[in-house]
Amino acid sequence: MRHNSSQLGYKVQSASIEGRGVKLEIARSTVLKPIGDDSSSHFRLVSSPAIKFEMTRKLGFAFLLLAAASICEAAAIFSPISEAHRSAALELFSPAAGTFSSLEEATEALRTFEVLGIEIESDLKDSTCKSAVDALSSGSPNSKDLYYALRVSSVLQCKISDGALTGVALRLKDFVKDAKSLLDFYYSIGGLVLIKDQTSEVDVLLDDADGIFRSVKDLSQSDGKWRYSSNNPESSTYAAGIALETLSGVITLKSSDIDGNLIDALKRDVVKLFDNIDKYDDGAYYFDDRFVDASGHQGPVSATSSVARGLTTLASTSGSLNIPGDKILGLARFFLGIGVPGTGKDLYYQIDALASLDQSRVLVPLILSLQASVLSISSQDKLKVKVTTVLGSTGPPLSVKLMQVFSSGSKDASIINQELKFDPKEAVHVLDALPVGVDVGEYVFAFEIVLSDPEHKKIYVTGGRTKVPVYVTGVVKVENSKVEVLESDSVETQQKLDLPGKNDVALTANHLQKLRLSFQLTTPLQNPFKPHQALLKLRHESGVEHSFVVNSGKLFETTLDFLGLVENFFYLSGKYDMELTVGDPAMENSFLQPLGHIELDLPDAPEKYGPKPEIAHIFRLQEKRPPQELSYAFLGLVFVPFLAFLVGLLRLGVNMKNFPTSMIPAAFAILFHGGIAAVLGLYGLFWLKLDLFTTLKTLGVLGLFLMFVGHRTLSHLASASAKVKSA
Amino acid sequence: MVKPATTKDDAHALFYSLRSAYSATPTNLKIIDLYVVFAVFTALIQVAYMAIVGSFPFNSFLSGVLSCVGTAVLAVCLRIQVNKENKEFKDLPPERAFADFVLCNLVLHLVIMNFLG
């Protein structure tokens, strides 16, 4: 997220607040290193300080700023150029071998040093001047080299003879005539303007200023961007900035008046360009070229810087431009919001743009910054506000009023409207006392800058109401702290604690009891306080730790029900050390205190991983069967009717008289009876072991046989009885 | 004095007359009757057994009882068909009736054996 990174990129002086024997050190935030050699719109945090409430107790200021950025969209801290930029410039622009690698790099370095007021060693000065003079006197066919050489020599004030300059001017005029692309115009016209600044002896005026103006203006587009050449459709905002600079150069070098309509049209183009400006939530305005254009530039820093330079140059040559003040201020905020860039080029763009804005005839931005945005109630810090130009120099006389105070998270604010006292010695505006009701926590203060001289409103832009995040820290009192062992909600043991001092209580409890810890936190203004962290930690002698969050409400308390925690504690009985941690960024006396120890008696762990009981398969129980003797008895009984049948047959005088006596019928009769017996035997086998299919197959065979035999027998008997009848 | 006719005497008289009439039936019919009585008694014994021990293999019980009952029924059919005094079956040779009886019994017993389990 961009506005987070803008905050995090800011390097803050460290502040240390002492109170109540606890020293809080607010660490320096880290420097952001942008990704990619040129500035890109993405910054990544190289290292972020984590918040630890351990022994060292270093608070990450970055966290405060992150939280601040998340409270309220428009609250942001912008600080003017500082020592950090100077040291970065020295680091980034130190030439490797005692000289700069190219005139372009030399230009960037020297311009940055010039704005920041850094002195250059005379050796380096001499060597750079020499290379510039060499470039000017050599017959270099490149207008770019001449341009950079001239820039270097103008910064370093190298001694070049007028004759040499005249020769250069003539060559540059030739370049102007032959120029085809925007960059050709830029270098050649820029060179001529530099020569004009250096000496008035050389003739640099252009003959056909109108025609040149028109040919450059033709490269413009309707959306305010500029193309690099007429046959290349690529356009960018960076090119627009260059074009504006070039055109203001043409206006400076004119020998006769340029058509006023053209200049008006140009001013309208600039207004159109500013209509398409991008904006961040914290009030920074910028231009972004999201692609690599013909000159290899990409990213918002170079594009915005080029436009800023172009705009201010145009304003200085052709009068005021109708650009709204908040956009100018937004450009300044964008550059200040970057912090300290990581590459030399970006630093140059930033510093150069800020310097142009500072001297512009459009509007000079004024920046409101806080000397320290963390105030401590206990050490009675006063809020100090500085209003300076972007480069850090003092602004015009003005007064600062605190208009509103928003507390974090809530939209409503208290209206204050209090004027801050101006301390001329330190050039800061001081708020004597914090407004009523400002307690420990995060706030957003809304200031308004009022210029003393109403005429200055045309020169300076202040931005109306500026919101800045402020942290108020203080000592939080811990009261009514006690730890108790409860036996089914009735207190068994109670020990009062002296927090945040040292404590050493000794308690015992078993798994049926509960442990309750309670305390109250009050701010210096007697309000209840809710810290960011409130943890109770129990550590077993074997090193196993358990942490519990202390619930907040009117009273801070936590109740540990050991019955439910037995499993979480892994059934470890023994001595547990208790530690309480209470911490918050706004709390100056955050503490991590051992409270003592508690002897816990927990039941034994059940055997979880032994072999499980063996499962024996239970077969289906047999149905209850009658006793065997009974069954045998009835078996015998069943045969009784059969025997009775046989006896009855004998009694009836059954005989075999009808049995055929002659051979063949007798055989058939025997076979008939045999067949029936066989079928019955087959049924018996079927019951005992055969299945239906074999039975049926055999039955079919037997049946056929039986039918044949039976038919023969019975028909024989029938004929025999018919003979008897007829006889 | 003449004894008044009691119910007991009537029953005796009825029984004797029935017995004498029955002895006039042809022997083959008596054989069949005996067979029927035998089958029914066997069925009754099976029912008594089931009453004592419970009907656990119910299919066995059913098949046992039904075989007895079925064979009794078939025997009764045979008796009807073989009885010379029965005008309806005058033209049916008794051998044919007997063949039907045997066949039906065999089929019945196949089914019974299958159901016996």
mmCIF file with all atom_site columns, C-alpha atoms in Angstrom, chain A residues 547-696:
data_model
loop_
_atom_site.group_PDB
_atom_site.id
_atom_site.type_symbol
_atom_site.label_atom_id
_atom_site.label_alt_id
_atom_site.label_comp_id
_atom_site.label_asym_id
_atom_site.label_entity_id
_atom_site.label_seq_id
_atom_site.pdbx_PDB_ins_code
_atom_site.Cartn_x
_atom_site.Cartn_y
_atom_site.Cartn_z
_atom_site.occupancy
_atom_site.B_iso_or_equiv
_atom_site.pdbx_formal_charge
_atom_site.auth_seq_id
_atom_site.auth_comp_id
_atom_site.auth_asym_id
_atom_site.auth_atom_id
_atom_site.pdbx_PDB_model_num
ATOM 1   C CA . SER A 1 547 ? -0.336  -18.402  27.179  1.00 0.00 ? 547 SER A CA 1
ATOM 2   C CA . PHE A 1 548 ? -3.747  -17.002  27.914  1.00 0.00 ? 548 PHE A CA 1
ATOM 3   C CA . VAL A 1 549 ? -5.231  -13.697  26.897  1.00 0.00 ? 549 VAL A CA 1
ATOM 4   C CA . VAL A 1 550 ? -6.565  -11.559  29.694  1.00 0.00 ? 550 VAL A CA 1
ATOM 5   C CA . ASN A 1 551 ? -10.030 -10.387  28.800  1.00 0.00 ? 551 ASN A CA 1
ATOM 6   C CA . SER A 1 552 ? -10.835 -6.745   28.996  1.00 0.00 ? 552 SER A CA 1
ATOM 7   C CA . GLY A 1 553 ? -13.906 -5.099   30.239  1.00 0.00 ? 553 GLY A CA 1
ATOM 8   C CA . LYS A 1 554 ? -14.411 -2.864   33.190  1.00 0.00 ? 554 LYS A CA 1
ATOM 9   C CA . LEU A 1 555 ? -11.896 -5.064   34.926  1.00 0.00 ? 555 LEU A CA 1
ATOM 10  C CA . PHE A 1 556 ? -9.126  -7.049   33.318  1.00 0.00 ? 556 PHE A CA 1
ATOM 11  C CA . GLU A 1 557 ? -9.454  -10.585  34.370  1.00 0.00 ? 557 GLU A CA 1
ATOM 12  C CA . THR A 1 558 ? -8.909  -14.091  33.231  1.00 0.00 ? 558 THR A CA 1
ATOM 13  C CA . THR A 1 559 ? -10.127 -17.255  34.861  1.00 0.00 ? 559 THR A CA 1
ATOM 14  C CA . LEU A 1 560 ? -8.311  -20.482  34.139  1.00 0.00 ? 560 LEU A CA 1
ATOM 15  C CA . ASP A 1 561 ? -10.524 -23.466  34.738  1.00 0.00 ? 561 ASP A CA 1
ATOM 16  C CA . PHE A 1 562 ? -8.087  -26.324  35.208  1.00 0.00 ? 562 PHE A CA 1
ATOM 17  C CA . LEU A 1 563 ? -10.721 -28.933  34.679  1.00 0.00 ? 563 LEU A CA 1
ATOM 18  C CA . GLY A 1 564 ? -11.039 -27.920  31.052  1.00 0.00 ? 564 GLY A CA 1
ATOM 19  C CA . LEU A 1 565 ? -7.338  -27.292  30.625  1.00 0.00 ? 565 LEU A CA 1
ATOM 20  C CA . VAL A 1 566 ? -6.085  -30.594  31.941  1.00 0.00 ? 566 VAL A CA 1
ATOM 21  C CA . GLU A 1 567 ? -5.637  -31.982  28.468  1.00 0.00 ? 567 GLU A CA 1
ATOM 22  C CA . ASN A 1 568 ? -4.085  -28.772  27.116  1.00 0.00 ? 568 ASN A CA 1
ATOM 23  C CA . PHE A 1 569 ? -1.520  -28.924  29.882  1.00 0.00 ? 569 PHE A CA 1
ATOM 24  C CA . PHE A 1 570 ? -0.585  -32.410  28.772  1.00 0.00 ? 570 PHE A CA 1
ATOM 25  C CA . TYR A 1 571 ? -1.417  -33.728  32.242  1.00 0.00 ? 571 TYR A CA 1
ATOM 26  C CA . LEU A 1 572 ? 1.824   -32.290  33.599  1.00 0.00 ? 572 LEU A CA 1
ATOM 27  C CA . SER A 1 573 ? 1.632   -31.661  37.281  1.00 0.00 ? 573 SER A CA 1
ATOM 28  C CA . GLY A 1 574 ? 4.143   -29.643  39.141  1.00 0.00 ? 574 GLY A CA 1
ATOM 29  C CA . LYS A 1 575 ? 5.427   -26.154  39.581  1.00 0.00 ? 575 LYS A CA 1
ATOM 30  C CA . TYR A 1 576 ? 4.303   -23.592  36.995  1.00 0.00 ? 576 TYR A CA 1
ATOM 31  C CA . ASP A 1 577 ? 5.840   -20.118  36.851  1.00 0.00 ? 577 ASP A CA 1
ATOM 32  C CA . MET A 1 578 ? 3.356   -17.347  36.187  1.00 0.00 ? 578 MET A CA 1
ATOM 33  C CA . GLU A 1 579 ? 4.197   -14.315  34.120  1.00 0.00 ? 579 GLU A CA 1
ATOM 34  C CA . LEU A 1 580 ? 2.017   -11.383  33.219  1.00 0.00 ? 580 LEU A CA 1
ATOM 35  C CA . THR A 1 581 ? 2.666   -9.261   30.165  1.00 0.00 ? 581 THR A CA 1
ATOM 36  C CA . VAL A 1 582 ? 0.822   -6.010   29.597  1.00 0.00 ? 582 VAL A CA 1
ATOM 37  C CA . GLY A 1 583 ? 1.898   -3.800   26.761  1.00 0.00 ? 583 GLY A CA 1
ATOM 38  C CA . ASP A 1 584 ? 0.799   -1.156   24.338  1.00 0.00 ? 584 ASP A CA 1
ATOM 39  C CA . PRO A 1 585 ? 2.699   1.368    22.238  1.00 0.00 ? 585 PRO A CA 1
ATOM 40  C CA . ALA A 1 586 ? 1.080   4.211    24.103  1.00 0.00 ? 586 ALA A CA 1
ATOM 41  C CA . MET A 1 587 ? 1.839   2.755    27.495  1.00 0.00 ? 587 MET A CA 1
ATOM 42  C CA . GLU A 1 588 ? 5.122   3.954    28.889  1.00 0.00 ? 588 GLU A CA 1
ATOM 43  C CA . ASN A 1 589 ? 5.297   1.375    31.615  1.00 0.00 ? 589 ASN A CA 1
ATOM 44  C CA . SER A 1 590 ? 4.550   -1.753   29.656  1.00 0.00 ? 590 SER A CA 1
ATOM 45  C CA . PHE A 1 591 ? 5.744   -4.631   31.685  1.00 0.00 ? 591 PHE A CA 1
ATOM 46  C CA . LEU A 1 592 ? 6.531   -8.293   31.654  1.00 0.00 ? 592 LEU A CA 1
ATOM 47  C CA . GLN A 1 593 ? 6.585   -9.424   35.225  1.00 0.00 ? 593 GLN A CA 1
ATOM 48  C CA . PRO A 1 594 ? 6.930   -12.811  36.818  1.00 0.00 ? 594 PRO A CA 1
ATOM 49  C CA . LEU A 1 595 ? 4.203   -13.180  39.369  1.00 0.00 ? 595 LEU A CA 1
ATOM 50  C CA . GLY A 1 596 ? 5.356   -16.208  41.255  1.00 0.00 ? 596 GLY A CA 1
ATOM 51  C CA . HIS A 1 597 ? 4.512   -19.819  40.879  1.00 0.00 ? 597 HIS A CA 1
ATOM 52  C CA . ILE A 1 598 ? 1.615   -22.175  41.272  1.00 0.00 ? 598 ILE A CA 1
ATOM 53  C CA . GLU A 1 599 ? 1.739   -25.856  42.107  1.00 0.00 ? 599 GLU A CA 1
ATOM 54  C CA . LEU A 1 600 ? -0.712  -27.680  39.958  1.00 0.00 ? 600 LEU A CA 1
ATOM 55  C CA . ASP A 1 601 ? -1.944  -31.116  40.763  1.00 0.00 ? 601 ASP A CA 1
ATOM 56  C CA . LEU A 1 602 ? -3.387  -32.719  37.665  1.00 0.00 ? 602 LEU A CA 1
ATOM 57  C CA . PRO A 1 603 ? -4.660  -36.245  37.263  1.00 0.00 ? 603 PRO A CA 1
ATOM 58  C CA . ASP A 1 604 ? -2.652  -38.852  35.461  1.00 0.00 ? 604 ASP A CA 1
ATOM 59  C CA . ALA A 1 605 ? -2.896  -39.086  31.773  1.00 0.00 ? 605 ALA A CA 1
ATOM 60  C CA . PRO A 1 606 ? -4.937  -41.933  30.416  1.00 0.00 ? 606 PRO A CA 1
ATOM 61  C CA . GLU A 1 607 ? -3.085  -44.508  28.429  1.00 0.00 ? 607 GLU A CA 1
ATOM 62  C CA . LYS A 1 608 ? -3.737  -43.246  25.025  1.00 0.00 ? 608 LYS A CA 1
ATOM 63  C CA . TYR A 1 609 ? -1.442  -45.267  22.883  1.00 0.00 ? 609 TYR A CA 1
ATOM 64  C CA . GLY A 1 610 ? -1.464  -48.762  24.328  1.00 0.00 ? 610 GLY A CA 1
ATOM 65  C CA . PRO A 1 611 ? -2.964  -51.719  22.492  1.00 0.00 ? 611 PRO A CA 1
ATOM 66  C CA . LYS A 1 612 ? -6.681  -51.623  22.241  1.00 0.00 ? 612 LYS A CA 1
ATOM 67  C CA . PRO A 1 613 ? -8.769  -54.543  23.634  1.00 0.00 ? 613 PRO A CA 1
ATOM 68  C CA . GLU A 1 614 ? -9.029  -57.427  21.294  1.00 0.00 ? 614 GLU A CA 1
ATOM 69  C CA . ILE A 1 615 ? -12.383 -57.859  19.678  1.00 0.00 ? 615 ILE A CA 1
ATOM 70  C CA . ALA A 1 616 ? -13.513 -61.478  19.498  1.00 0.00 ? 616 ALA A CA 1
ATOM 71  C CA . HIS A 1 617 ? -15.980 -62.240  16.843  1.00 0.00 ? 617 HIS A CA 1
ATOM 72  C CA . ILE A 1 618 ? -19.201 -63.385  18.368  1.00 0.00 ? 618 ILE A CA 1
ATOM 73  C CA . PHE A 1 619 ? -20.843 -65.853  16.106  1.00 0.00 ? 619 PHE A CA 1
ATOM 74  C CA . ARG A 1 620 ? -24.519 -65.936  15.854  1.00 0.00 ? 620 ARG A CA 1
ATOM 75  C CA . LEU A 1 621 ? -25.839 -67.769  18.798  1.00 0.00 ? 621 LEU A CA 1
ATOM 76  C CA . GLN A 1 622 ? -27.591 -70.963  17.890  1.00 0.00 ? 622 GLN A CA 1
ATOM 77  C CA . GLU A 1 623 ? -31.216 -70.984  18.508  1.00 0.00 ? 623 GLU A CA 1
ATOM 78  C CA . LYS A 1 624 ? -32.281 -72.887  21.503  1.00 0.00 ? 624 LYS A CA 1
ATOM 79  C CA . ARG A 1 625 ? -32.579 -76.458  20.526  1.00 0.00 ? 625 ARG A CA 1
ATOM 80  C CA . PRO A 1 626 ? -34.584 -79.007  22.367  1.00 0.00 ? 626 PRO A CA 1
ATOM 81  C CA . PRO A 1 627 ? -32.712 -81.604  24.321  1.00 0.00 ? 627 PRO A CA 1
ATOM 82  C CA . GLN A 1 628 ? -31.545 -84.443  22.150  1.00 0.00 ? 628 GLN A CA 1
ATOM 83  C CA . GLU A 1 629 ? -33.402 -87.112  24.122  1.00 0.00 ? 629 GLU A CA 1
ATOM 84  C CA . LEU A 1 630 ? -36.707 -85.438  23.444  1.00 0.00 ? 630 LEU A CA 1
ATOM 85  C CA . SER A 1 631 ? -36.000 -85.269  19.763  1.00 0.00 ? 631 SER A CA 1
ATOM 86  C CA . TYR A 1 632 ? -35.034 -88.957  19.658  1.00 0.00 ? 632 TYR A CA 1
ATOM 87  C CA . ALA A 1 633 ? -38.133 -89.846  21.576  1.00 0.00 ? 633 ALA A CA 1
ATOM 88  C CA . PHE A 1 634 ? -40.315 -88.120  19.081  1.00 0.00 ? 634 PHE A CA 1
ATOM 89  C CA . LEU A 1 635 ? -38.401 -89.628  16.240  1.00 0.00 ? 635 LEU A CA 1
ATOM 90  C CA . GLY A 1 636 ? -39.364 -92.998  17.617  1.00 0.00 ? 636 GLY A CA 1
ATOM 91  C CA . LEU A 1 637 ? -42.864 -91.820  18.202  1.00 0.00 ? 637 LEU A CA 1
ATOM 92  C CA . VAL A 1 638 ? -43.216 -90.806  14.566  1.00 0.00 ? 638 VAL A CA 1
ATOM 93  C CA . PHE A 1 639 ? -42.478 -94.336  13.466  1.00 0.00 ? 639 PHE A CA 1
ATOM 94  C CA . VAL A 1 640 ? -45.250 -95.702  15.644  1.00 0.00 ? 640 VAL A CA 1
ATOM 95  C CA . PRO A 1 641 ? -48.090 -94.796  13.244  1.00 0.00 ? 641 PRO A CA 1
ATOM 96  C CA . PHE A 1 642 ? -46.106 -96.409  10.475  1.00 0.00 ? 642 PHE A CA 1
ATOM 97  C CA . LEU A 1 643 ? -45.841 -99.608  12.453  1.00 0.00 ? 643 LEU A CA 1
ATOM 98  C CA . ALA A 1 644 ? -49.490 -99.378  13.277  1.00 0.00 ? 644 ALA A CA 1
ATOM 99  C CA . PHE A 1 645 ? -50.163 -98.999  9.562   1.00 0.00 ? 645 PHE A CA 1
ATOM 100 C CA . LEU A 1 646 ? -48.184 -102.108 8.782   1.00 0.00 ? 646 LEU A CA 1
ATOM 101 C CA . VAL A 1 647 ? -49.966 -104.031 11.525  1.00 0.00 ? 647 VAL A CA 1
ATOM 102 C CA . GLY A 1 648 ? -53.316 -102.849 10.248  1.00 0.00 ? 648 GLY A CA 1
ATOM 103 C CA . LEU A 1 649 ? -52.401 -103.948 6.748   1.00 0.00 ? 649 LEU A CA 1
ATOM 104 C CA . LEU A 1 650 ? -51.607 -107.405 8.033   1.00 0.00 ? 650 LEU A CA 1
ATOM 105 C CA . ARG A 1 651 ? -54.856 -107.453 9.959   1.00 0.00 ? 651 ARG A CA 1
ATOM 106 C CA . LEU A 1 652 ? -56.725 -106.537 6.823   1.00 0.00 ? 652 LEU A CA 1
ATOM 107 C CA . GLY A 1 653 ? -55.210 -109.499 5.066   1.00 0.00 ? 653 GLY A CA 1
ATOM 108 C CA . VAL A 1 654 ? -53.151 -107.736 2.545   1.00 0.00 ? 654 VAL A CA 1
ATOM 109 C CA . ASN A 1 655 ? -51.697 -110.103 -0.014  1.00 0.00 ? 655 ASN A CA 1
ATOM 110 C CA . MET A 1 656 ? -49.687 -110.136 -3.112  1.00 0.00 ? 656 MET A CA 1
ATOM 111 C CA . LYS A 1 657 ? -52.085 -112.140 -5.219  1.00 0.00 ? 657 LYS A CA 1
ATOM 112 C CA . ASN A 1 658 ? -52.289 -109.612 -7.940  1.00 0.00 ? 658 ASN A CA 1
ATOM 113 C CA . PHE A 1 659 ? -48.582 -109.654 -8.416  1.00 0.00 ? 659 PHE A CA 1
ATOM 114 C CA . PRO A 1 660 ? -47.921 -110.855 -11.925 1.00 0.00 ? 660 PRO A CA 1
ATOM 115 C CA . THR A 1 661 ? -46.370 -114.259 -12.086 1.00 0.00 ? 661 THR A CA 1
ATOM 116 C CA . SER A 1 662 ? -45.123 -114.536 -15.609 1.00 0.00 ? 662 SER A CA 1
ATOM 117 C CA . MET A 1 663 ? -41.602 -113.393 -16.327 1.00 0.00 ? 663 MET A CA 1
ATOM 118 C CA . ILE A 1 664 ? -41.753 -110.130 -18.205 1.00 0.00 ? 664 ILE A CA 1
ATOM 119 C CA . PRO A 1 665 ? -44.630 -108.488 -16.354 1.00 0.00 ? 665 PRO A CA 1
ATOM 120 C CA . ALA A 1 666 ? -43.030 -109.560 -13.116 1.00 0.00 ? 666 ALA A CA 1
ATOM 121 C CA . ALA A 1 667 ? -39.828 -107.936 -14.154 1.00 0.00 ? 667 ALA A CA 1
ATOM 122 C CA . PHE A 1 668 ? -41.662 -104.799 -15.023 1.00 0.00 ? 668 PHE A CA 1
ATOM 123 C CA . ALA A 1 669 ? -43.510 -104.857 -11.759 1.00 0.00 ? 669 ALA A CA 1
ATOM 124 C CA . ILE A 1 670 ? -40.267 -105.255 -9.879  1.00 0.00 ? 670 ILE A CA 1
ATOM 125 C CA . LEU A 1 671 ? -38.740 -102.446 -11.885 1.00 0.00 ? 671 LEU A CA 1
ATOM 126 C CA . PHE A 1 672 ? -41.794 -100.296 -11.164 1.00 0.00 ? 672 PHE A CA 1
ATOM 127 C CA . HIS A 1 673 ? -41.438 -100.718 -7.433  1.00 0.00 ? 673 HIS A CA 1
ATOM 128 C CA . GLY A 1 674 ? -37.705 -100.418 -7.709  1.00 0.00 ? 674 GLY A CA 1
ATOM 129 C CA . GLY A 1 675 ? -38.148 -97.193  -9.658  1.00 0.00 ? 675 GLY A CA 1
ATOM 130 C CA . ILE A 1 676 ? -40.361 -95.701  -6.988  1.00 0.00 ? 676 ILE A CA 1
ATOM 131 C CA . ALA A 1 677 ? -37.886 -96.747  -4.346  1.00 0.00 ? 677 ALA A CA 1
ATOM 132 C CA . ALA A 1 678 ? -35.092 -95.176  -6.379  1.00 0.00 ? 678 ALA A CA 1
ATOM 133 C CA . VAL A 1 679 ? -36.943 -91.910  -6.638  1.00 0.00 ? 679 VAL A CA 1
ATOM 134 C CA . LEU A 1 680 ? -37.530 -91.874  -2.932  1.00 0.00 ? 680 LEU A CA 1
ATOM 135 C CA . GLY A 1 681 ? -33.878 -92.677  -2.386  1.00 0.00 ? 681 GLY A CA 1
ATOM 136 C CA . LEU A 1 682 ? -32.992 -89.819  -4.675  1.00 0.00 ? 682 LEU A CA 1
ATOM 137 C CA . TYR A 1 683 ? -35.096 -87.517  -2.510  1.00 0.00 ? 683 TYR A CA 1
ATOM 138 C CA . GLY A 1 684 ? -33.225 -88.707  0.513   1.00 0.00 ? 684 GLY A CA 1
ATOM 139 C CA . LEU A 1 685 ? -29.938 -87.959  -1.172  1.00 0.00 ? 685 LEU A CA 1
ATOM 140 C CA . PHE A 1 686 ? -31.285 -84.639  -2.223  1.00 0.00 ? 686 PHE A CA 1
ATOM 141 C CA . TRP A 1 687 ? -32.059 -83.784  1.341   1.00 0.00 ? 687 TRP A CA 1
ATOM 142 C CA . LEU A 1 688 ? -28.710 -84.958  2.540   1.00 0.00 ? 688 LEU A CA 1
ATOM 143 C CA . LYS A 1 689 ? -26.305 -83.593  0.059   1.00 0.00 ? 689 LYS A CA 1
ATOM 144 C CA . LEU A 1 690 ? -27.435 -83.078  -3.500  1.00 0.00 ? 690 LEU A CA 1
ATOM 145 C CA . ASP A 1 691 ? -28.573 -79.761  -4.923  1.00 0.00 ? 691 ASP A CA 1
ATOM 146 C CA . LEU A 1 692 ? -31.759 -79.198  -6.826  1.00 0.00 ? 692 LEU A CA 1
ATOM 147 C CA . PHE A 1 693 ? -30.227 -79.204  -10.286 1.00 0.00 ? 693 PHE A CA 1
ATOM 148 C CA . THR A 1 694 ? -28.639 -82.618  -10.115 1.00 0.00 ? 694 THR A CA 1
ATOM 149 C CA . THR A 1 695 ? -31.693 -83.916  -8.411  1.00 0.00 ? 695 THR A CA 1
ATOM 150 C CA . LEU A 1 696 ? -33.928 -82.661  -11.137 1.00 0.00 ? 696 LEU A CA 1
#
